[in-house]
Short mmCIF file of C-alpha atoms in Angstrom, two decimals:
data_model
loop_
_atom_site.label_atom_id
_atom_site.label_comp_id
_atom_site.label_asym_id
_atom_site.label_seq_id
_atom_site.Cartn_x
_atom_site.Cartn_y
_atom_site.Cartn_z
CA UNK A 22 83.72 114.28 99.38
CA UNK A 23 84.91 113.75 95.81
CA UNK A 24 88.54 113.83 94.69
CA UNK A 25 88.36 117.28 93.09
CA UNK A 26 86.98 118.85 96.28
CA UNK A 27 89.58 117.06 98.37
CA UNK A 28 92.54 118.13 96.23
CA UNK A 29 91.34 121.74 96.20
CA UNK A 30 91.88 121.81 99.96
CA UNK A 31 95.57 120.83 99.68
CA UNK A 32 97.86 123.84 99.49
CA UNK A 33 100.58 123.49 96.87
CA UNK A 34 99.26 120.24 95.46
CA UNK A 35 100.26 121.03 91.88
CA UNK A 36 103.90 121.50 92.89
CA UNK A 37 104.16 118.13 94.64
CA UNK A 38 106.30 115.36 93.18
CA UNK A 39 104.52 112.43 91.51
CA UNK A 40 105.38 110.12 94.42
CA UNK A 41 103.70 112.42 96.94
CA UNK A 42 100.63 112.77 94.72
CA UNK A 43 100.41 108.98 94.53
CA UNK A 44 100.53 108.80 98.33
CA UNK A 45 97.70 111.33 98.58
CA UNK A 46 95.59 109.59 95.93
CA UNK A 47 96.18 106.27 97.69
CA UNK A 48 95.01 107.73 100.99
CA UNK A 49 91.92 109.19 99.31
CA UNK A 50 91.05 105.78 97.82
CA UNK A 51 91.38 104.11 101.23
CA UNK A 52 89.47 106.72 103.22
CA UNK A 53 86.91 108.29 100.91
CA UNK A 54 86.22 105.42 98.52
CA UNK A 55 86.64 102.67 101.14
CA UNK A 56 89.06 100.65 99.03
CA UNK A 57 91.02 98.13 101.07
CA UNK A 58 93.51 97.82 98.22
CA UNK A 59 93.95 99.63 94.92
CA UNK A 60 95.51 98.87 91.56
CA UNK A 61 97.48 100.77 88.94
CA UNK A 62 94.32 101.77 87.13
CA UNK A 63 92.79 103.32 90.26
CA UNK A 64 95.72 105.71 90.66
CA UNK A 65 95.81 106.45 86.92
CA UNK A 66 92.13 107.39 87.09
CA UNK A 67 92.90 109.84 89.91
CA UNK A 68 95.52 111.59 87.76
CA UNK A 69 93.10 111.61 84.84
CA UNK A 70 90.27 113.07 86.93
CA UNK A 71 92.56 115.88 88.07
CA UNK A 72 93.64 116.60 84.46
CA UNK A 73 97.20 115.50 85.22
CA UNK A 74 99.58 113.44 83.12
CA UNK A 75 99.93 110.12 84.87
CA UNK A 76 103.40 108.71 85.51
CA UNK A 77 104.06 105.08 84.61
CA UNK A 78 102.31 103.18 87.40
CA UNK A 79 103.97 99.91 86.41
CA UNK A 80 107.24 101.58 87.46
CA UNK A 81 106.18 103.87 90.32
CA UNK A 82 104.02 101.55 92.41
CA UNK A 83 106.48 98.60 92.50
CA UNK A 84 109.28 101.06 93.28
CA UNK A 85 107.28 102.59 96.14
CA UNK A 86 106.59 99.09 97.47
CA UNK A 87 110.26 98.09 97.24
CA UNK A 88 111.73 101.21 98.89
CA UNK A 89 113.08 101.02 102.42
CA UNK A 90 110.99 101.86 104.31
CA UNK A 91 108.17 101.16 101.84
CA UNK A 92 105.39 103.59 100.97
CA UNK A 93 103.12 100.80 99.78
CA UNK A 94 102.51 97.15 100.62
CA UNK A 95 101.58 94.56 98.01
CA UNK A 96 98.42 92.64 98.77
CA UNK A 97 96.00 90.48 96.73
CA UNK A 98 97.26 91.68 93.39
CA UNK A 99 97.04 95.31 94.47
CA UNK A 100 98.56 97.78 96.91
CA UNK A 101 97.77 99.55 100.13
CA UNK A 102 99.50 102.32 102.04
CA UNK A 103 102.05 101.27 104.62
CA UNK A 104 100.74 101.91 108.14
CA UNK A 105 103.14 104.73 109.09
CA UNK A 106 102.45 106.55 105.81
CA UNK A 107 98.71 106.21 106.24
CA UNK A 108 98.86 107.38 109.86
CA UNK A 109 100.82 110.47 108.82
CA UNK A 110 98.28 111.27 106.11
CA UNK A 111 95.40 110.60 108.52
CA UNK A 112 96.85 113.22 110.83
CA UNK A 113 97.35 115.70 107.98
CA UNK A 114 94.20 115.23 105.90
CA UNK A 115 91.86 113.18 108.03
CA UNK A 116 88.47 114.65 108.82
CA UNK A 117 85.70 113.71 111.17
CA UNK A 118 83.03 111.57 109.53
CA UNK A 119 80.49 114.36 110.05
CA UNK A 120 82.56 116.59 107.78
CA UNK A 121 82.45 113.95 105.06
CA UNK A 122 78.67 113.66 105.55
CA UNK A 123 77.98 117.41 105.41
CA UNK A 124 80.34 117.90 102.47
CA UNK A 125 78.41 115.22 100.58
CA UNK A 126 75.07 116.85 101.44
CA UNK A 127 76.28 120.14 99.99
CA UNK A 128 78.04 118.67 96.96
CA UNK A 129 74.98 116.54 96.04
CA UNK A 130 72.57 119.47 96.32
CA UNK A 131 73.22 121.39 93.06
CA UNK A 132 71.50 118.70 90.99
CA UNK A 133 68.39 119.14 93.17
CA UNK A 134 68.40 122.96 93.18
CA UNK A 135 67.48 124.27 89.71
CA UNK A 136 67.32 127.97 90.59
CA UNK A 137 70.51 129.89 89.78
CA UNK A 138 70.30 132.26 92.73
CA UNK A 139 69.89 129.33 95.12
CA UNK A 140 72.91 127.70 93.54
CA UNK A 141 74.89 130.87 94.18
CA UNK A 142 74.00 130.73 97.89
CA UNK A 143 74.88 127.03 97.90
CA UNK A 144 78.26 127.61 96.26
CA UNK A 145 79.15 130.19 98.90
CA UNK A 146 77.99 127.92 101.72
CA UNK A 147 80.14 125.08 100.32
CA UNK A 148 83.20 127.32 100.02
CA UNK A 149 82.78 128.61 103.56
CA UNK A 150 82.42 125.11 104.99
CA UNK A 151 85.52 123.87 103.17
CA UNK A 152 87.71 126.59 104.66
CA UNK A 153 86.15 126.19 108.14
CA UNK A 154 84.43 129.59 108.01
CA UNK A 155 81.53 128.14 109.97
CA UNK A 156 79.93 131.46 110.93
CA UNK A 157 79.70 132.47 107.25
CA UNK A 158 78.56 128.96 106.27
CA UNK A 159 75.60 129.21 108.64
CA UNK A 160 74.62 132.63 107.25
CA UNK A 161 74.80 131.43 103.63
CA UNK A 162 72.92 128.20 104.35
CA UNK A 163 70.13 130.22 105.98
CA UNK A 164 70.04 132.48 102.91
CA UNK A 165 69.73 129.40 100.71
CA UNK A 166 66.92 127.89 102.77
CA UNK A 167 64.95 131.12 103.21
CA UNK A 168 65.26 132.02 99.52
CA UNK A 169 63.99 128.52 98.70
CA UNK A 170 61.05 128.98 101.07
CA UNK A 171 59.99 132.27 99.46
CA UNK A 172 60.15 130.78 95.96
CA UNK A 173 58.20 127.75 97.16
CA UNK A 174 55.40 130.01 98.40
CA UNK A 175 55.34 132.03 95.17
CA UNK A 176 55.34 128.96 92.93
CA UNK A 177 51.92 127.75 94.12
CA UNK A 178 48.82 129.93 93.72
CA UNK A 179 47.01 128.41 96.70
CA UNK A 180 50.01 128.77 99.00
CA UNK A 181 50.44 132.37 97.91
CA UNK A 182 46.73 133.11 98.39
CA UNK A 183 46.75 131.51 101.85
CA UNK A 184 49.87 133.46 102.77
CA UNK A 185 48.43 136.81 101.64
CA UNK A 186 45.10 136.21 103.37
CA UNK A 187 46.86 135.55 106.68
CA UNK A 188 49.18 138.57 106.72
CA UNK A 189 46.56 140.93 108.14
CA UNK A 190 45.13 138.22 110.39
CA UNK A 191 48.49 137.55 112.00
CA UNK A 192 49.63 141.19 112.00
CA UNK A 193 46.49 143.36 111.94
CA UNK A 194 48.40 146.58 112.75
CA UNK A 195 50.59 146.33 109.65
CA UNK A 196 49.76 148.37 106.54
CA UNK A 197 48.15 146.35 103.78
CA UNK A 198 50.73 144.07 102.17
CA UNK A 199 50.13 141.89 99.13
CA UNK A 200 52.87 139.54 98.01
CA UNK A 201 53.10 139.03 94.25
CA UNK A 202 56.87 138.77 93.70
CA UNK A 203 59.88 137.89 95.79
CA UNK A 204 60.88 141.50 96.45
CA UNK A 205 57.53 142.06 98.20
CA UNK A 206 58.64 139.82 101.06
CA UNK A 207 61.04 142.63 102.00
CA UNK A 208 58.09 144.31 103.73
CA UNK A 209 58.14 141.52 106.30
CA UNK A 210 60.73 140.32 108.78
CA UNK A 211 61.93 136.77 108.31
CA UNK A 212 60.36 135.79 111.63
CA UNK A 213 57.05 137.29 110.45
CA UNK A 214 57.15 135.22 107.25
CA UNK A 215 57.51 132.10 109.37
CA UNK A 216 54.66 133.14 111.68
CA UNK A 217 52.34 133.84 108.73
CA UNK A 218 53.15 130.47 107.18
CA UNK A 219 52.18 128.79 110.46
CA UNK A 220 48.96 130.79 110.68
CA UNK A 221 48.13 129.78 107.11
CA UNK A 222 49.06 126.13 107.74
CA UNK A 223 51.44 126.30 104.78
CA UNK A 224 53.91 123.98 106.46
CA UNK A 225 54.08 121.93 109.65
CA UNK A 226 54.91 123.16 113.14
CA UNK A 227 58.06 121.04 113.05
CA UNK A 228 59.40 122.95 110.06
CA UNK A 229 58.45 126.22 111.76
CA UNK A 230 60.39 125.19 114.87
CA UNK A 231 63.45 124.34 112.76
CA UNK A 232 63.28 127.67 110.93
CA UNK A 233 62.89 129.69 114.13
CA UNK A 234 65.79 127.91 115.80
CA UNK A 235 68.07 128.31 112.78
CA UNK A 236 67.07 131.96 112.36
CA UNK A 237 68.26 132.61 115.92
CA UNK A 238 71.53 130.86 115.10
CA UNK A 239 71.88 132.91 111.91
CA UNK A 240 71.32 136.12 113.86
CA UNK A 241 74.06 135.20 116.32
CA UNK A 242 76.43 134.49 113.43
CA UNK A 243 75.53 137.58 111.42
CA UNK A 244 76.14 140.10 114.20
CA UNK A 245 79.39 140.83 116.04
CA UNK A 246 79.62 138.71 119.16
CA UNK A 247 82.08 136.78 121.29
CA UNK A 248 80.18 133.54 120.72
CA UNK A 249 82.37 130.83 119.23
CA UNK A 250 80.83 129.05 116.25
CA UNK A 251 81.97 125.44 115.89
CA UNK A 252 81.91 122.86 113.14
CA UNK A 253 79.23 120.86 114.97
CA UNK A 254 76.95 123.92 114.98
CA UNK A 255 77.45 124.39 111.24
CA UNK A 256 76.82 120.65 110.70
CA UNK A 257 73.52 120.94 112.56
CA UNK A 258 72.37 123.99 110.58
CA UNK A 259 73.33 122.54 107.19
CA UNK A 260 71.77 119.11 107.74
CA UNK A 261 68.57 120.49 109.27
CA UNK A 262 67.93 123.26 106.74
CA UNK A 263 68.88 121.23 103.67
CA UNK A 264 66.97 118.09 104.61
CA UNK A 265 63.92 119.65 106.28
CA UNK A 266 63.47 122.86 104.28
CA UNK A 267 65.27 122.84 100.91
CA UNK A 268 64.52 119.20 100.09
CA UNK A 269 61.27 118.84 102.03
CA UNK A 270 59.70 121.90 100.39
CA UNK A 271 60.31 120.67 96.87
#
């Protein structure tokens, strides 16, 4: 998770006093950038990255280290958060490592997804995950992956030919369907698209199994139910669909 994403999750951040912002930036440097200690310049860079005027660190940091009780401890020419302060911020802002991992997967993906519509699905999935709307995150991640799959089929003449030639073989009772543009896939159910791809050997059985499993999960999330959707379920859907569909079908 980068600093901008992290700060966006903090309600009322802009109204905080400089000292509290320094505490938060210090915690971010420890936890998300794995810095054992930090220096004046590290905190200044945080203010700069957030488009904020930086207070005088040569005054603030020594003052925070000299207060009683201290906010910061001096160490090796730098500073680190005092234990009680860090523990309080851990409790307030700390996240499970899987959240950091999934957030990074999503935030790194735009550079690898050139299509604008796919980026729109990705942006919504990211926003849903950040606010713990895991049911919606799963739906939007499926939309991203399935949209990517359809474009991947269309972008290769042989794949498209193989797909079209296997529609009637896999579903002989269906009216004649010929796919030439993305809207044409609307004549088929998502599960049927997966089955036809398997029949045409367009992708491996492993990918088909992942898609079928995640489609079932999407259907549970998309329809009213009393099933509780957890972060771990969203983590599983995001990591599997991004790594094994969006990135694998490049």
